Each structure stands twice: as structure tokens, then as C-alpha cells.
Tab-separated table of C-alpha atoms and ligand atoms in Angstrom:
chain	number	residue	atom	x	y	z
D	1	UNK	CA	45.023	69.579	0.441
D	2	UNK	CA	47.531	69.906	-2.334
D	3	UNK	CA	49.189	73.678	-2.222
D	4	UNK	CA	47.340	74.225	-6.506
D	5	UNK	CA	44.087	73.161	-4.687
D	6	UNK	CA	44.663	75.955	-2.021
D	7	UNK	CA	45.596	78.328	-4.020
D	8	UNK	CA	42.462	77.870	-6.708
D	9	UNK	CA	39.726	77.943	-3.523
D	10	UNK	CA	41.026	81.148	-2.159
D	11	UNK	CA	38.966	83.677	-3.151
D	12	UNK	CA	38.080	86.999	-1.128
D	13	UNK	CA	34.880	85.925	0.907
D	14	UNK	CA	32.805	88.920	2.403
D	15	UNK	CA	30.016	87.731	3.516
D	16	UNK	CA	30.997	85.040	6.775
D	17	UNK	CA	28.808	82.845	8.789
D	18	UNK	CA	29.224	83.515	13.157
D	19	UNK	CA	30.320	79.805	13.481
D	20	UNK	CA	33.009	80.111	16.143
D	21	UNK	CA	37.084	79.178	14.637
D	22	UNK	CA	38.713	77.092	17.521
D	23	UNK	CA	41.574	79.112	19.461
D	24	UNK	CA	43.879	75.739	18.220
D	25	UNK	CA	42.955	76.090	14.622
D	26	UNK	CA	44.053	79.681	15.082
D	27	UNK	CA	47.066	78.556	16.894
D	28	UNK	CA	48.196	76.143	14.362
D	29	UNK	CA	47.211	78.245	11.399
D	30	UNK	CA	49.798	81.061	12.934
D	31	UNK	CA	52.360	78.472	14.004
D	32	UNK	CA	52.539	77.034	10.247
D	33	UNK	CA	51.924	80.665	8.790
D	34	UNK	CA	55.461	81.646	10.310
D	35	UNK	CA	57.627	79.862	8.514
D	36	UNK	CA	57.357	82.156	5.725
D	37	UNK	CA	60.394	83.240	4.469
D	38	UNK	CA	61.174	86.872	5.142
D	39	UNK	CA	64.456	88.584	3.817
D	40	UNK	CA	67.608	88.217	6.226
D	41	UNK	CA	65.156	86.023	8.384
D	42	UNK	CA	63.673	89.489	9.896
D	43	UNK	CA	60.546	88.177	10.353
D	44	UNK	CA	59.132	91.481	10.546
D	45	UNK	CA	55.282	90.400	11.097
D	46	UNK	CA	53.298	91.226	14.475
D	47	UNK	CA	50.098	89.587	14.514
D	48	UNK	CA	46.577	90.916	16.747
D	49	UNK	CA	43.778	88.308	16.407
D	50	UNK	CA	40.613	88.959	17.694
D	51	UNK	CA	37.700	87.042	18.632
D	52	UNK	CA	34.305	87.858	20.859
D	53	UNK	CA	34.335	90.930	23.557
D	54	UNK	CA	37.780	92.947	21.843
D	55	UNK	CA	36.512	92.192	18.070
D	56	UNK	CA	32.863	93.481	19.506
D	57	UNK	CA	34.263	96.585	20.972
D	58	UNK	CA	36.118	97.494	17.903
D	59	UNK	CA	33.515	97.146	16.023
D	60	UNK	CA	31.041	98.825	17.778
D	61	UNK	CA	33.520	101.810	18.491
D	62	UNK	CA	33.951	102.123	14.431
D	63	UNK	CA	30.021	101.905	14.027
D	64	UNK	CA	29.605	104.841	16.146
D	65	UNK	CA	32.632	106.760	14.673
D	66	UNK	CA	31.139	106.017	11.206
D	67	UNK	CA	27.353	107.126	12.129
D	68	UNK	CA	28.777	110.398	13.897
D	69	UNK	CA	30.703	111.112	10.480
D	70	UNK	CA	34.112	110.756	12.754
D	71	UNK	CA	36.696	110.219	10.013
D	72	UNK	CA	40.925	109.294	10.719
D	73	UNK	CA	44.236	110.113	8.504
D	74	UNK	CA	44.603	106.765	6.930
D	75	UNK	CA	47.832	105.053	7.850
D	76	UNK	CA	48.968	104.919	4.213
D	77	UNK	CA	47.684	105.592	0.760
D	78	UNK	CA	46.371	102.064	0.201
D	79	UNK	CA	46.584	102.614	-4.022
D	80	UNK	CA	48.740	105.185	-5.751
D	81	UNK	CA	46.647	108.520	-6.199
D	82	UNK	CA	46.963	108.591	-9.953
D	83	UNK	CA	47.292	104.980	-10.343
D	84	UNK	CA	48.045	104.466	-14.550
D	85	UNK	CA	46.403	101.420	-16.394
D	86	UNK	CA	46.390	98.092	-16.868
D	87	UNK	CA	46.106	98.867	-13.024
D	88	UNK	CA	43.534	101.604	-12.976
D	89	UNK	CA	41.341	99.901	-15.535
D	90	UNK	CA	41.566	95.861	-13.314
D	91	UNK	CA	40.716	98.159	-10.276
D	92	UNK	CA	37.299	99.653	-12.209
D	93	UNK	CA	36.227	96.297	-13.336
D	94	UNK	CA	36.605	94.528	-10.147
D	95	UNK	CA	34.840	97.002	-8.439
D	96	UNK	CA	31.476	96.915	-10.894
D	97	UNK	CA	31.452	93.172	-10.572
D	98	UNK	CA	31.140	93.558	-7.211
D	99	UNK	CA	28.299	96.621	-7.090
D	100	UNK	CA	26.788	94.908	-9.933
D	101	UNK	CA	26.451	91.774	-8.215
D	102	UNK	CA	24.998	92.996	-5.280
D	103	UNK	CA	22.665	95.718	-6.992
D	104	UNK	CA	24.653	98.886	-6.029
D	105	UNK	CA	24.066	101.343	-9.057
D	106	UNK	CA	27.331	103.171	-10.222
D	107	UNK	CA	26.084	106.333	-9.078
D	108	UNK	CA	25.203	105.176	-6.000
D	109	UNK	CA	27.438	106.266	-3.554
D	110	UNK	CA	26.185	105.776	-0.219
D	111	UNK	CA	25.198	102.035	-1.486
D	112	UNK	CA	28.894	101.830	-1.875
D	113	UNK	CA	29.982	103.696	1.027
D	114	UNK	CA	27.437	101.167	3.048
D	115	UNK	CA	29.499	98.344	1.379
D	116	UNK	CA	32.919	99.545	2.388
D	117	UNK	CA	31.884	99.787	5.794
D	118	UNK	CA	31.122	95.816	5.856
D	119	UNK	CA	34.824	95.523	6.534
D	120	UNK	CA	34.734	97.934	9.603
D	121	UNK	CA	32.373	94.675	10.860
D	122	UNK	CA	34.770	92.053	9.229
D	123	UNK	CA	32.261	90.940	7.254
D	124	UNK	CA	30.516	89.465	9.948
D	125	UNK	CA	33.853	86.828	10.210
D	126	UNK	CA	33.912	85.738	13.993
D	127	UNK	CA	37.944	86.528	13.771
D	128	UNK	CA	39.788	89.737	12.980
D	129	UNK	CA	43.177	89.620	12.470
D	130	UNK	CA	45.731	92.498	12.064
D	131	UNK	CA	49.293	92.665	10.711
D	132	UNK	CA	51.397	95.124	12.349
D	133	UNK	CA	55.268	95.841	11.440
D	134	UNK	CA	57.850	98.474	13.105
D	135	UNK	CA	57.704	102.029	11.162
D	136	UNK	CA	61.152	101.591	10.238
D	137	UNK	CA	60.428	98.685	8.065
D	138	UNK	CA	61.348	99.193	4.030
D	139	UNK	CA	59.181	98.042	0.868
D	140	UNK	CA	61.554	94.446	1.401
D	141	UNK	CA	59.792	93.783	4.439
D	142	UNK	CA	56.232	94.408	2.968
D	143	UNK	CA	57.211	91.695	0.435
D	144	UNK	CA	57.841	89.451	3.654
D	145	UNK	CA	54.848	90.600	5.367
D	146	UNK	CA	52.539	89.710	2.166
D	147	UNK	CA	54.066	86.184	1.994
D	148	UNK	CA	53.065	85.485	5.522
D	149	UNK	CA	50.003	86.713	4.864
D	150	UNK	CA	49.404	84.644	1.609
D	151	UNK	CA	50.736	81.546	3.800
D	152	UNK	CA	47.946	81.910	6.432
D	153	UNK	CA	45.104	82.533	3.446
D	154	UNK	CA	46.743	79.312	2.018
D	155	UNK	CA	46.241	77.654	5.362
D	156	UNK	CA	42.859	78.461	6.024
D	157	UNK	CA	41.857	76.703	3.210
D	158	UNK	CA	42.993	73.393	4.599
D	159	UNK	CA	40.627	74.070	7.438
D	160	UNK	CA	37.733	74.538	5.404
D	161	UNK	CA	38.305	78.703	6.385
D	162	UNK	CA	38.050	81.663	4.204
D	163	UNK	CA	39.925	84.849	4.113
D	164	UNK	CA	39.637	88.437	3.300
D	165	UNK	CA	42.450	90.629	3.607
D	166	UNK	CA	41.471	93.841	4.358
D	167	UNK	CA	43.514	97.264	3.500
D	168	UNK	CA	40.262	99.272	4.047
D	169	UNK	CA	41.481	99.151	7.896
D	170	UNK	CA	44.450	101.706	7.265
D	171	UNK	CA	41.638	104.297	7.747
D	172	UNK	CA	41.624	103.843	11.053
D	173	UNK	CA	45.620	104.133	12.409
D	174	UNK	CA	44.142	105.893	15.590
D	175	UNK	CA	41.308	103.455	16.593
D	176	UNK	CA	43.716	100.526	15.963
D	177	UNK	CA	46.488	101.984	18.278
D	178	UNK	CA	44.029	102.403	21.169
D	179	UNK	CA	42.152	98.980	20.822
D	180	UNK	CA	45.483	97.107	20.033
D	181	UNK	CA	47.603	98.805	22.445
D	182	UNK	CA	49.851	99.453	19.198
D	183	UNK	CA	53.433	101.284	19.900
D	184	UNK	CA	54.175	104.545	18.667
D	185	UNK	CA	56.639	102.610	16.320
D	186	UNK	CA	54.160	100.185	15.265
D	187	UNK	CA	52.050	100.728	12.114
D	188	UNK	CA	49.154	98.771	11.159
D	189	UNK	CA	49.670	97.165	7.290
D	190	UNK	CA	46.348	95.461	6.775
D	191	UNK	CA	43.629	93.439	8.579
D	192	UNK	CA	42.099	90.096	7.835
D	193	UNK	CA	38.936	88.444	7.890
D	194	UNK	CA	39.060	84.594	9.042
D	195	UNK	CA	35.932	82.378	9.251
D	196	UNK	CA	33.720	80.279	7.585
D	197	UNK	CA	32.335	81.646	4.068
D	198	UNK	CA	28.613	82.064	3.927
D	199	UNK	CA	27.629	79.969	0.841
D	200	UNK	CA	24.434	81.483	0.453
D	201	UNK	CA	25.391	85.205	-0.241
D	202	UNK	CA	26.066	86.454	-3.341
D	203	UNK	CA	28.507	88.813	-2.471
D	204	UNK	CA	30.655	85.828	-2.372
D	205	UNK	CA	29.961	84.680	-5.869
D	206	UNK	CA	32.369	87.032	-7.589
D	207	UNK	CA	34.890	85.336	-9.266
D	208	UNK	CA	37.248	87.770	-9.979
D	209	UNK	CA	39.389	88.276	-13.287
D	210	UNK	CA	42.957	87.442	-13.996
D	211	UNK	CA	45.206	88.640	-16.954
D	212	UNK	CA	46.250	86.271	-19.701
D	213	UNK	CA	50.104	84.421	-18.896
D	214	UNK	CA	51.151	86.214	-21.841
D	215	UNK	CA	50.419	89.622	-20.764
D	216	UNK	CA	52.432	89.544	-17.360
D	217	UNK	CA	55.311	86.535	-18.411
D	218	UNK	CA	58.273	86.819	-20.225
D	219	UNK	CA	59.697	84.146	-21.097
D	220	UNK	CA	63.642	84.411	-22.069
D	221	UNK	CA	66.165	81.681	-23.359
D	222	UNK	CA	63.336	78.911	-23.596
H	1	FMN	C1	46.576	93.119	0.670
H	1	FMN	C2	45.144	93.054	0.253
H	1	FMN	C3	44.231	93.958	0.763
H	1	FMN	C4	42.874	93.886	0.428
H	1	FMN	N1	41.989	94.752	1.008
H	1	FMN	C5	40.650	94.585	0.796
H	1	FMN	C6	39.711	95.362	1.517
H	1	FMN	O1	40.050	96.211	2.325
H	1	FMN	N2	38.394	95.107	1.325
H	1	FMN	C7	37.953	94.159	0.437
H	1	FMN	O2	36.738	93.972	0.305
H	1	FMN	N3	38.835	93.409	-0.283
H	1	FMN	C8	40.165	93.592	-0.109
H	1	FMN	N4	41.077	92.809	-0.772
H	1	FMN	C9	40.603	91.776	-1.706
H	1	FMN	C10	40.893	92.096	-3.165
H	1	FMN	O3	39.936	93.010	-3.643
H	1	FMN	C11	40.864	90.767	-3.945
H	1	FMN	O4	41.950	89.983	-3.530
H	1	FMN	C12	40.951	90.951	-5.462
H	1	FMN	O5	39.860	91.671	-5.963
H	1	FMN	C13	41.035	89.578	-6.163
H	1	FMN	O6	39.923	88.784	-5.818
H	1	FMN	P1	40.080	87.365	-5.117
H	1	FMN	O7	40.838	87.577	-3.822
H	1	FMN	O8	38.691	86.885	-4.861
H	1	FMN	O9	40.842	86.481	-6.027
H	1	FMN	C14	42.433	92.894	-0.476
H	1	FMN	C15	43.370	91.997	-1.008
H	1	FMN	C16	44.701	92.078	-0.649
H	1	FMN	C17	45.672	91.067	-1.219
């Protein structure tokens, strides 16, 4: 698959199908994936992927946190709290599309609440993967961290996988530390969905907006 065809078919998928991903497909995916580069070759990724019994428990131990109102101090604010447009405004209109494609009114909160806890379940995806770094790590390293990230979305697409990274698990630092076995030092950055996309829903028909070339590139000396 050419790298322009990889990049076009990624989109976030949040609906998955339970068709197994072979541990070697995972392996190879992760092998590839780490040749990103990283700044001063740090390589400052740390990588959890779970499948079957662990993914169940973690699941299941979030489900019952969530239903008993059990809540955590996320890990990090995942969006600036007074986040200014273009930003604020691309954030809005992603967010209808998606409520408005699956037939969650604006004012309907727990509809929406009841969506955002489809990632505590990975979106049904038979893999979860998480992407841990050391606390000491700078905004550099997140830039390293993202490309590896990108590389394994990329990837996935070769093997007919889907993707959905997932920030929504930074509300769980605590959970994640016990089911992980995560170091004091070690904070989780984001998780990941991996699996086969479920062609059928229409969650996964969003097709989500990008800004003209003109409005983000500057062109200078051409
Ligand atoms: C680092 C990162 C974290 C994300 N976290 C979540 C998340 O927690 N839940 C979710 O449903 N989508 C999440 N997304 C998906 C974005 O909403 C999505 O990438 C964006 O709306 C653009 O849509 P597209 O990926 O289909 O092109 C995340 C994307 C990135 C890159």
C-alpha cells in the first residue's frame, strides 16, 4: 500500500468487529512502528497491548467504576481549558457530526456521556493498546511519541486494521497503573483501539473535516 493510500483510509473507526488480530500482525506492526524517528534517538515510547482476559478485566473494572459513579483525576488536561478558535470552533463541529450521526440530541447529555464511555470498552476493538512515557519527558518527546503513534495507525492500514487513538483514557491514571503495573514514573499519554472496522455502523461513517491548504500553509520564497 502506497504511504498517500494509508494515510487517506485512516480515519478514526469506533465501532470494531471481535475478529481476533494475530499476536504476529501485532508483532510486526510494533517492530515496523519503532523506527520512528524520535529526537536525540530517545525513543521515549513504552507500549501495553492488550488482548482477551487483561483487556476483559479492564474493561469490566471501568464498567463497574462508571455504573458506581467512581470518577479519577485525569492524568492530564487532554484540551486546553479555554481553548480559543479556529480550535474551539473544529472541536464543536466534529463533535455534532458525530451526535448527529448517531441521533444524540445536543442537549442530551447522558446520550453523550453513554458515547464517551464506548472508549472505556475500546469500541468493542479486540486490542487495546497504551502509550506510556517516563514523567520526566518534555513537549519534544510528545512530538516523538505522536509520530510513533501515527506510524502504527499508518501500519494498520496495510493490514486491512483500523485505529482509534484514544485520549479519553487519561481519566483513568489510577486504574491504568494497577492493571498495567505502570511505575510511579510512568504516565499514561493515550490509548489505542486496533481491530477490524465494523462496516456496517454508522458511527464509522463520519468523515471528518479538514481546513483549506491556504488557511494553515505559508508559503515563502516560491
Ligand atoms: C491523540 C489523539 C487522541 C484521540 N482521542 C480520542 C478519544 O479519546 N476518543 C475518540 O473517540 N476519538 C479520539 N481521537 C480521534 C479524533 O477525534 C479524530 O482523529 C479527529 O476527529 C479527526 O477524525 P479522523 O481521525 O477520522 O480523521 C483522538 C485522536 C488523536 C490523534
Amino acid at each position: 500500500m502506497r504511504v498517500s493510500k494509508a494515510i487517506e483510509t485512516r480515519v478514526t473507526i469506533r465501532q470494531f468487529l471481535p475478529t481476533p488480530v494475530p499476536e504476529k500482525i501485532i508483532r510486526e506492526i510494533l517492530e515496523i512502528a519503532k523506527r520512528a524517528p524520535s529526537g536525540g534517538n530517545l525513543q521515549p515510547w513504552n507500549v501495553h497491548v492488550l488482548v482477551d482476559d487483561p483487556l476483559k478485566a479492564l474493561v469490566d473494572d471501568i464498567a463497574g467504576k462508571l455504573k458506581k459513579g467512581i470518577e479519577e483525576d485525569p492524568e492530564y488536561n487532554v484540551y486546553p481549558p479555554e481553548l480559543v478558535d479556529p480550535y474551539k470552533t473544529r472541536r464543536r463541529i466534529v463533535g455534532q457530526m458525530l451526535y448527529e450521526l448517531i441521533g444524540v440530541p445536543r442537549d442530551d447529555l447522558p446520550g453523550k456521556l453513554k458515547q464517551l464511555s464506548r472508549n472505556f470498552r475500546f469500541f468493542d476493538a479486540p486490542v487495546g493498546i497504551f502509550f506510556v512515557m517516563h514523567r520526566q519527558m518534555e513537549i519534544g518527546q510528545y512530538a516523538d511519541l505522536g509520530m510513533f503513534m501515527q506510524n502504527i495507525m499508518l501500519l494498520a492500514r496495510e493490514y486491512g486494521l483500523h485505529t482509534c487513538a484514544q485520549e479519553a483514557w487519561a481519566r483513568w491514571p489510577e486504574t491504568l497503573q494497577e492493571h498495567l503495573g505502570l511505575a510511579d514514573h510512568e504516565m499514561l499519554f493515550c490509548g489505542m483501539a486496533l481491530g477490524y472496522s465494523d462496516e456496517t455502523a454508522i458511527i464509522n461513517k463520519l468523515t471528518s473535516e479538514r481546513e483549506e491548504f491556504e488557511n494553515f500553509a505559508t508559503l515563502h520564497g516560491f
